Short mmCIF file of N, CA and C in Angstrom, two decimals:
data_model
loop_
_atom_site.label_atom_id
_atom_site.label_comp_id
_atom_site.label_asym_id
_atom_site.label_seq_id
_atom_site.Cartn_x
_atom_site.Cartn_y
_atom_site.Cartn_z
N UNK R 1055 112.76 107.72 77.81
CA UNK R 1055 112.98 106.28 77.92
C UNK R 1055 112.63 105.80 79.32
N UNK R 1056 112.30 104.43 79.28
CA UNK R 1056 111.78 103.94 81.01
C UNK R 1056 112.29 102.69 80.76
N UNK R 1057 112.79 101.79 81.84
CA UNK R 1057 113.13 100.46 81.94
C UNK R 1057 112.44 99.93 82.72
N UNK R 1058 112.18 99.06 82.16
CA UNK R 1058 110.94 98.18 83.37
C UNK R 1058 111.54 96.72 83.95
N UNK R 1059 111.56 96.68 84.95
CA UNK R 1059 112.38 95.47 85.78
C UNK R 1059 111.02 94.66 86.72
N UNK R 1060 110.64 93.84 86.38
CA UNK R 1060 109.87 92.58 87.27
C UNK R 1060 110.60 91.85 88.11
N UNK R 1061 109.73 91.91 89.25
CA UNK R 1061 110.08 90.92 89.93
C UNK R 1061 109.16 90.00 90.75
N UNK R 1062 109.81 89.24 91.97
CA UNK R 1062 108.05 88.37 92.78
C UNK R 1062 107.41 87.43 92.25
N UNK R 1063 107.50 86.98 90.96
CA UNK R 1063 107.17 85.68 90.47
C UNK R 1063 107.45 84.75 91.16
N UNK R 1064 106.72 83.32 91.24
CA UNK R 1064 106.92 81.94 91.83
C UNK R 1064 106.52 81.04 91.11
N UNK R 1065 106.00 80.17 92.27
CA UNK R 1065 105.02 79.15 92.38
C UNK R 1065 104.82 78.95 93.09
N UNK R 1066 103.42 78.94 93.61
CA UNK R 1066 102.47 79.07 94.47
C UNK R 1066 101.02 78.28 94.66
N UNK R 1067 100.26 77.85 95.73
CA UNK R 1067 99.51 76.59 95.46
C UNK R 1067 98.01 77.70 95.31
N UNK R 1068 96.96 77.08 95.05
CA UNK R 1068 96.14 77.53 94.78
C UNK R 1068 95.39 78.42 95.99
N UNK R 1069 94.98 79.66 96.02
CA UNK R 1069 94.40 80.19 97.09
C UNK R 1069 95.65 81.34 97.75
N UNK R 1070 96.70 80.38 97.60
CA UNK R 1070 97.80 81.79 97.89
C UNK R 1070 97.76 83.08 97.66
N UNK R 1071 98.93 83.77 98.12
CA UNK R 1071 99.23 84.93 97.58
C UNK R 1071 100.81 85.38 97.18
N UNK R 1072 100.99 86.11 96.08
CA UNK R 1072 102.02 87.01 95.60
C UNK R 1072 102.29 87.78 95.77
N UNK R 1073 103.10 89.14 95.35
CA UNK R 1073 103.30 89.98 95.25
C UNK R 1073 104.34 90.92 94.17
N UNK R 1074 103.79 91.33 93.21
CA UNK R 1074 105.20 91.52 92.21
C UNK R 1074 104.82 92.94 91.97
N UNK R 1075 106.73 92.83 91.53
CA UNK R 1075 106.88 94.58 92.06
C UNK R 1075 107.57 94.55 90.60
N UNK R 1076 107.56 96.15 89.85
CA UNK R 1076 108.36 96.43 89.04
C UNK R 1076 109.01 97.79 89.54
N UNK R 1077 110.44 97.84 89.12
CA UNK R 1077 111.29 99.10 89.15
C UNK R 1077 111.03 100.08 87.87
N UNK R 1078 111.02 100.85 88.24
CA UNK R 1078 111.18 101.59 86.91
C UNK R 1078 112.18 102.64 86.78
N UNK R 1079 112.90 102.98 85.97
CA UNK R 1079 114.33 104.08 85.61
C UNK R 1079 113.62 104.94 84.66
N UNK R 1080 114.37 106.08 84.86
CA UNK R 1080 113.83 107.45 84.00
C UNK R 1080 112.74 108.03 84.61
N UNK R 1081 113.37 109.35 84.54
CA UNK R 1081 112.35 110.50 85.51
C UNK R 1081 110.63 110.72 84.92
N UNK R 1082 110.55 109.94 84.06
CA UNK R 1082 109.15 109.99 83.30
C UNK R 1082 108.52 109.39 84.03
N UNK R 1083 108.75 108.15 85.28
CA UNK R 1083 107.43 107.57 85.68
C UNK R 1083 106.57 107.87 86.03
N UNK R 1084 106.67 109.18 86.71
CA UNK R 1084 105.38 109.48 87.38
C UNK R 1084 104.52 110.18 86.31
N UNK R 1085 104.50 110.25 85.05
CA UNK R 1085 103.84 111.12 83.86
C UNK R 1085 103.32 109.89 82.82
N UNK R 1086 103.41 108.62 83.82
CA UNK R 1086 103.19 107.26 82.75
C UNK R 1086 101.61 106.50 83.73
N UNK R 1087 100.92 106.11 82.80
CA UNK R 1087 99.84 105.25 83.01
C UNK R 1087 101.04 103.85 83.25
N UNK R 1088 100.70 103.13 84.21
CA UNK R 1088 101.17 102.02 84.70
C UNK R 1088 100.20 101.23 84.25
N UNK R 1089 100.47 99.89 83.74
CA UNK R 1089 99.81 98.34 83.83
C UNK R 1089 100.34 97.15 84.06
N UNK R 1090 99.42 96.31 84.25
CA UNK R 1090 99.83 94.47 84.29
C UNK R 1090 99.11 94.03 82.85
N UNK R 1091 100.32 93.33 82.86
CA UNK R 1091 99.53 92.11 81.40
C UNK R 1091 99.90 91.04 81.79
N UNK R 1092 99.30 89.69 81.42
CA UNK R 1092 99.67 88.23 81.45
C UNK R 1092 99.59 87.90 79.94
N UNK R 1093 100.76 86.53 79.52
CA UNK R 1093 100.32 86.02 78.59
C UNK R 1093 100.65 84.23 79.35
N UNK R 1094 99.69 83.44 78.88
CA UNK R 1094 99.80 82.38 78.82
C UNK R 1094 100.23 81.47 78.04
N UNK R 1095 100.96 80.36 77.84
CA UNK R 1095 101.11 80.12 76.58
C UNK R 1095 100.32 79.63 75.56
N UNK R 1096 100.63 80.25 74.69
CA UNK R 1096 99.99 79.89 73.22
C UNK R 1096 98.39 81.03 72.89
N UNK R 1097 98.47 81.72 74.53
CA UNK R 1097 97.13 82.74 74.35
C UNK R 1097 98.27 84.56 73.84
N UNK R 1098 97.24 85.18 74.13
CA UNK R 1098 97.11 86.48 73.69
C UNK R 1098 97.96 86.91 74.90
N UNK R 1099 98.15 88.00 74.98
CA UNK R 1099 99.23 88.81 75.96
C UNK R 1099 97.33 89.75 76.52
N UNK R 1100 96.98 89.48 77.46
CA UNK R 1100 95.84 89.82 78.45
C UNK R 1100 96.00 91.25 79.60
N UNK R 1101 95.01 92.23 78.97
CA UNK R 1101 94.93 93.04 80.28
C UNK R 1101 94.26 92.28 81.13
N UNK R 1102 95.56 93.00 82.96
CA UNK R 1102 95.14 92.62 83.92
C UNK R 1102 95.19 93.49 84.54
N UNK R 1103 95.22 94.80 85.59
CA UNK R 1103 95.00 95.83 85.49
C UNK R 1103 96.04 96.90 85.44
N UNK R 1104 95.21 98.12 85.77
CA UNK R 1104 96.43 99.43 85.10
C UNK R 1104 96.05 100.79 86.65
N UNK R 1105 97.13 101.29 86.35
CA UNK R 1105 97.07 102.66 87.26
C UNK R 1105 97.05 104.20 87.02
N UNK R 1106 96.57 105.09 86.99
CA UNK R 1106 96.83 106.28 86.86
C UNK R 1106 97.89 106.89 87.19
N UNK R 1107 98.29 108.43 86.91
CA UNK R 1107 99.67 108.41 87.09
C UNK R 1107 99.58 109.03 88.52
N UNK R 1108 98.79 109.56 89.18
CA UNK R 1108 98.23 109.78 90.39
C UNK R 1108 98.08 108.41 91.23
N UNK R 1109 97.72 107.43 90.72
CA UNK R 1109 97.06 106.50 91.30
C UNK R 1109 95.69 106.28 91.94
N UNK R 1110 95.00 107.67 91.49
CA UNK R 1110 93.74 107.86 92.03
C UNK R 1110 92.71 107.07 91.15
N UNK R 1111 93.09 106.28 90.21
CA UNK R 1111 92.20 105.45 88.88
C UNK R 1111 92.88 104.26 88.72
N UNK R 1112 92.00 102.96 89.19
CA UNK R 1112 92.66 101.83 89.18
C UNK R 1112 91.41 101.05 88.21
N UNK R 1113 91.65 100.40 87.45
CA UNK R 1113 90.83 99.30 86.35
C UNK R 1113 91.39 98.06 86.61
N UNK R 1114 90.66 97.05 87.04
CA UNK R 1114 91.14 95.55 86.82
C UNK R 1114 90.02 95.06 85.66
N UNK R 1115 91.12 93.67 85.07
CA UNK R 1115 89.64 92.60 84.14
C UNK R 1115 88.82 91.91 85.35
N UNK R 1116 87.68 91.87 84.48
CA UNK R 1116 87.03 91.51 85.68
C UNK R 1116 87.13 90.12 86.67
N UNK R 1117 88.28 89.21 86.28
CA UNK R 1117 88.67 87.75 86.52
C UNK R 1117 89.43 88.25 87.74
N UNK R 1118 89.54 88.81 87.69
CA UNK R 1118 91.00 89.45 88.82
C UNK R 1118 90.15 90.59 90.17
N UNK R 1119 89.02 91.02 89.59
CA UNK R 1119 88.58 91.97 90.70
C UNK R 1119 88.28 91.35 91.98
N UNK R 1120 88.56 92.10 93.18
CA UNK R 1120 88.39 91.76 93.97
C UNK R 1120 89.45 90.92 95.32
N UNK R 1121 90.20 90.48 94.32
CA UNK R 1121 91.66 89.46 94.05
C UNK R 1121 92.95 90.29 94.30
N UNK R 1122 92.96 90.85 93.21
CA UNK R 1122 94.55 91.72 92.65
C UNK R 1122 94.41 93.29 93.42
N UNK R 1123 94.96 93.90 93.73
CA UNK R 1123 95.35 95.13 93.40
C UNK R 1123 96.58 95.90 93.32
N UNK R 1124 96.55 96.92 92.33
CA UNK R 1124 97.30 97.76 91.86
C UNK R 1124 97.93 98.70 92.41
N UNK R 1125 99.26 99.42 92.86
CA UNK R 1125 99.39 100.10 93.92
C UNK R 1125 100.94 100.66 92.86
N UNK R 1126 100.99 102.14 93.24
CA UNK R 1126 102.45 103.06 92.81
C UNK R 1126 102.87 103.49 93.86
N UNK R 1127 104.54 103.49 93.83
CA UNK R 1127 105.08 104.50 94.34
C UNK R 1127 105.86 105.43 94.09
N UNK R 1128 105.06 106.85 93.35
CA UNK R 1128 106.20 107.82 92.46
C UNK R 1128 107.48 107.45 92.81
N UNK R 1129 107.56 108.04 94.41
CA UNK R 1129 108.87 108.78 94.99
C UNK R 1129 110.01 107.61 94.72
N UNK R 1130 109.37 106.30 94.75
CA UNK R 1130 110.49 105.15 94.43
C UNK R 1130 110.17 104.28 92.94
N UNK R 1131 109.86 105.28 92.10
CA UNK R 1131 109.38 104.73 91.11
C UNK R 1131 109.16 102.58 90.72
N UNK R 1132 107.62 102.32 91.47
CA UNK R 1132 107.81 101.05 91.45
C UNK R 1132 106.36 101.26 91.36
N UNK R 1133 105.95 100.27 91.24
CA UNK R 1133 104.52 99.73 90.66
C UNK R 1133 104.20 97.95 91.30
N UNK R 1134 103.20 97.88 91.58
CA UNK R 1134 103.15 96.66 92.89
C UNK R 1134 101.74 95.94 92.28
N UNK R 1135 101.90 94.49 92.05
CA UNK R 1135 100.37 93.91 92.04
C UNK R 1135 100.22 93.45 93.33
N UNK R 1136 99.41 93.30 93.63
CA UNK R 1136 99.01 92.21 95.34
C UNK R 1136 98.48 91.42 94.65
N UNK R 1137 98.51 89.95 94.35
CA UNK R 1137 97.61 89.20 94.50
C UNK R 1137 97.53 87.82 95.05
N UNK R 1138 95.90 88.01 95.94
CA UNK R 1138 95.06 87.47 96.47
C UNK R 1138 94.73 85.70 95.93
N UNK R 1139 94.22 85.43 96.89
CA UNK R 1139 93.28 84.07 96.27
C UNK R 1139 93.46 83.32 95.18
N UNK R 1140 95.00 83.46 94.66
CA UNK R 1140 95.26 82.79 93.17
C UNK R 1140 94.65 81.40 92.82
N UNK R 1141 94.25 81.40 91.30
CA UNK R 1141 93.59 80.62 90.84
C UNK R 1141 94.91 79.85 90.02
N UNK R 1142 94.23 78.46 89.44
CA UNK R 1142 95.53 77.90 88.24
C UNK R 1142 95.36 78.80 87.19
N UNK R 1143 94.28 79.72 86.73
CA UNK R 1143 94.25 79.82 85.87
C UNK R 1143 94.85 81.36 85.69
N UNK R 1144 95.17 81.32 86.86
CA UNK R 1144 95.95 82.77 86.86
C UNK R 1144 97.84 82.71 86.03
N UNK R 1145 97.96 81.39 86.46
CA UNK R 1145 99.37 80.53 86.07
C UNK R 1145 99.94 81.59 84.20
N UNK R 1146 100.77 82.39 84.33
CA UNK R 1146 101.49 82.79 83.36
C UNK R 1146 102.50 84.00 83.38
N UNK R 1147 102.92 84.52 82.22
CA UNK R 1147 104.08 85.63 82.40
C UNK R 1147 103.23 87.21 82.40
N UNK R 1148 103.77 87.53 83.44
CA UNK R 1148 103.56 88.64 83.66
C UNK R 1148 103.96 90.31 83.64
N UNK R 1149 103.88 90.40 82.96
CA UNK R 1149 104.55 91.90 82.28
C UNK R 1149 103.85 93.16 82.99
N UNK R 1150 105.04 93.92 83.15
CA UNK R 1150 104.91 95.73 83.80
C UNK R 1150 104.86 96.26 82.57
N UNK R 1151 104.31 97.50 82.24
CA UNK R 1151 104.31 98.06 80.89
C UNK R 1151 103.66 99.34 81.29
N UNK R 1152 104.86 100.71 80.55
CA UNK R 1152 104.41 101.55 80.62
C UNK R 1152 103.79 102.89 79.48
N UNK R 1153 102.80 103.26 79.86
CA UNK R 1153 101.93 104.36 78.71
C UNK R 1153 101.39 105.45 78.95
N UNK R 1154 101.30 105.87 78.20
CA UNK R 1154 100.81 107.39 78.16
C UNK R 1154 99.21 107.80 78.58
N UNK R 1155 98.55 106.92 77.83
CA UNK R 1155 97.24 107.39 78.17
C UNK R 1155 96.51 105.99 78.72
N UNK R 1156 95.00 105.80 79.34
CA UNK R 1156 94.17 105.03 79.92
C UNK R 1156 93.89 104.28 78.69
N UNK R 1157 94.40 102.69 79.00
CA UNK R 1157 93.94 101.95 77.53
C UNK R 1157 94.29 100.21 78.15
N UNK R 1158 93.23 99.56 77.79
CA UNK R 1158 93.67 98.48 78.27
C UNK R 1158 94.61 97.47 77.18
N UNK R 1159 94.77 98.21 75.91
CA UNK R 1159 95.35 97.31 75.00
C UNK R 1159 96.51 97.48 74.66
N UNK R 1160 96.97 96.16 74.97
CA UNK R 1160 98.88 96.26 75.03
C UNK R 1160 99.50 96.90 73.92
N UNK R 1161 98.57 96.94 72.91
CA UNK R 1161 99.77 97.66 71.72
C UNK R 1161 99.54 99.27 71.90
N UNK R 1162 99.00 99.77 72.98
CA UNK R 1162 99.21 101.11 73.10
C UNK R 1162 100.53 101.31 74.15
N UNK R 1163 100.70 100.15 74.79
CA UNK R 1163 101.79 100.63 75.47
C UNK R 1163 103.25 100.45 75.15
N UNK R 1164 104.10 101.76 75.59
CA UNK R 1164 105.36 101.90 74.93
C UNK R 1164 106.28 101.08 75.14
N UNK R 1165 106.20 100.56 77.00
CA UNK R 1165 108.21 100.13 77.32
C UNK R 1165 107.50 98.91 78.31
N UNK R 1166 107.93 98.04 78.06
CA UNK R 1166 107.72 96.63 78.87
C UNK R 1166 108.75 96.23 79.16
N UNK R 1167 108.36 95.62 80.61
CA UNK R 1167 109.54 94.66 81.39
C UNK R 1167 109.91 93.30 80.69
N UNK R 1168 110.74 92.45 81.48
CA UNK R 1168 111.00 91.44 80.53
C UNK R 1168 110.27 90.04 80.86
N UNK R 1169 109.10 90.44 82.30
CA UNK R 1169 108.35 89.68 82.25
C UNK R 1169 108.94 88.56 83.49
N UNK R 1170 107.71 87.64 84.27
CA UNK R 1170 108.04 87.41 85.68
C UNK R 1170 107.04 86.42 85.25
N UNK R 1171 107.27 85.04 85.75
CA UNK R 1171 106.36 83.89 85.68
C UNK R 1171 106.00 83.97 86.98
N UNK R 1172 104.45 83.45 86.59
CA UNK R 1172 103.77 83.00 88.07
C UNK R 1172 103.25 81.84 88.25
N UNK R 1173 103.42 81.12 88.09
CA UNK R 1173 102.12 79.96 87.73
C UNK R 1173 101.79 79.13 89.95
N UNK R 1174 100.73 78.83 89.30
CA UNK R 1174 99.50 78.48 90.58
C UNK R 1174 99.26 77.09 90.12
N UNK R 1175 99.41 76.19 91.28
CA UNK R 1175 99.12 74.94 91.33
C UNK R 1175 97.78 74.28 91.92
N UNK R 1176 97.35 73.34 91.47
CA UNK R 1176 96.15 73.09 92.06
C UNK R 1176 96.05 72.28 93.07
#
């Protein structure tokens, strides 16, 4: 079992920056593929990127490269987005979610947080 706790959500003007962190419980984290998802409303729940359990393999969508990055810390089991240069269209809920193997699609992953709004103003 893993619990996923979000946090670092705002509101924030356009060009800013964030930072959201998830906790995670249960000695499994470090044996878990880490990710970000957004959903917006009324859209799809969106990969945004994911981590290896090393952290040596980072994937962003490509809207976000360059922008975001992905960062673990076994020893304190937490998982970190940075992001950069926010757009409005970045504006939604943001979910930690953890899995087993390299996959960008949310229904492979097992245990999700309960999710952290961000939204970006113009």
């Amino acid at each position: 079992q893993v619990q996923l706790v979000e946090s670092g959500g705002g509101l924030v003007q356009a060009g800013g920056s964030l930072r959201l962190s998830c906790a995670a419980s249960g000695r499994t984290f470090g044996s878990r593929y880490m990710a970000w998802f957004r959903q917006a409303p009324g859209k799809e729940r969106d990969f945004v990127a994911l981590i290896s359990r090393s952290g040596g393999i980072t994937d962003y969508t490509d809207s976000v490269k360059g922008r975001f990055t992905i960062s673990r810390d076994n020893a304190k089991n937490t998982v970190s987005l940075q992001m950069n240069s926010l757009k409005p269209e970045d504006t939604a809920v943001y979910y930690c979610a953890a899995g087993f193997h390299y996959n960008r699609d949310y229904r492979e992953y097992n245990y999700w947080g309960q999710g952290t709004q961000v939204t970006v103003s113009s």
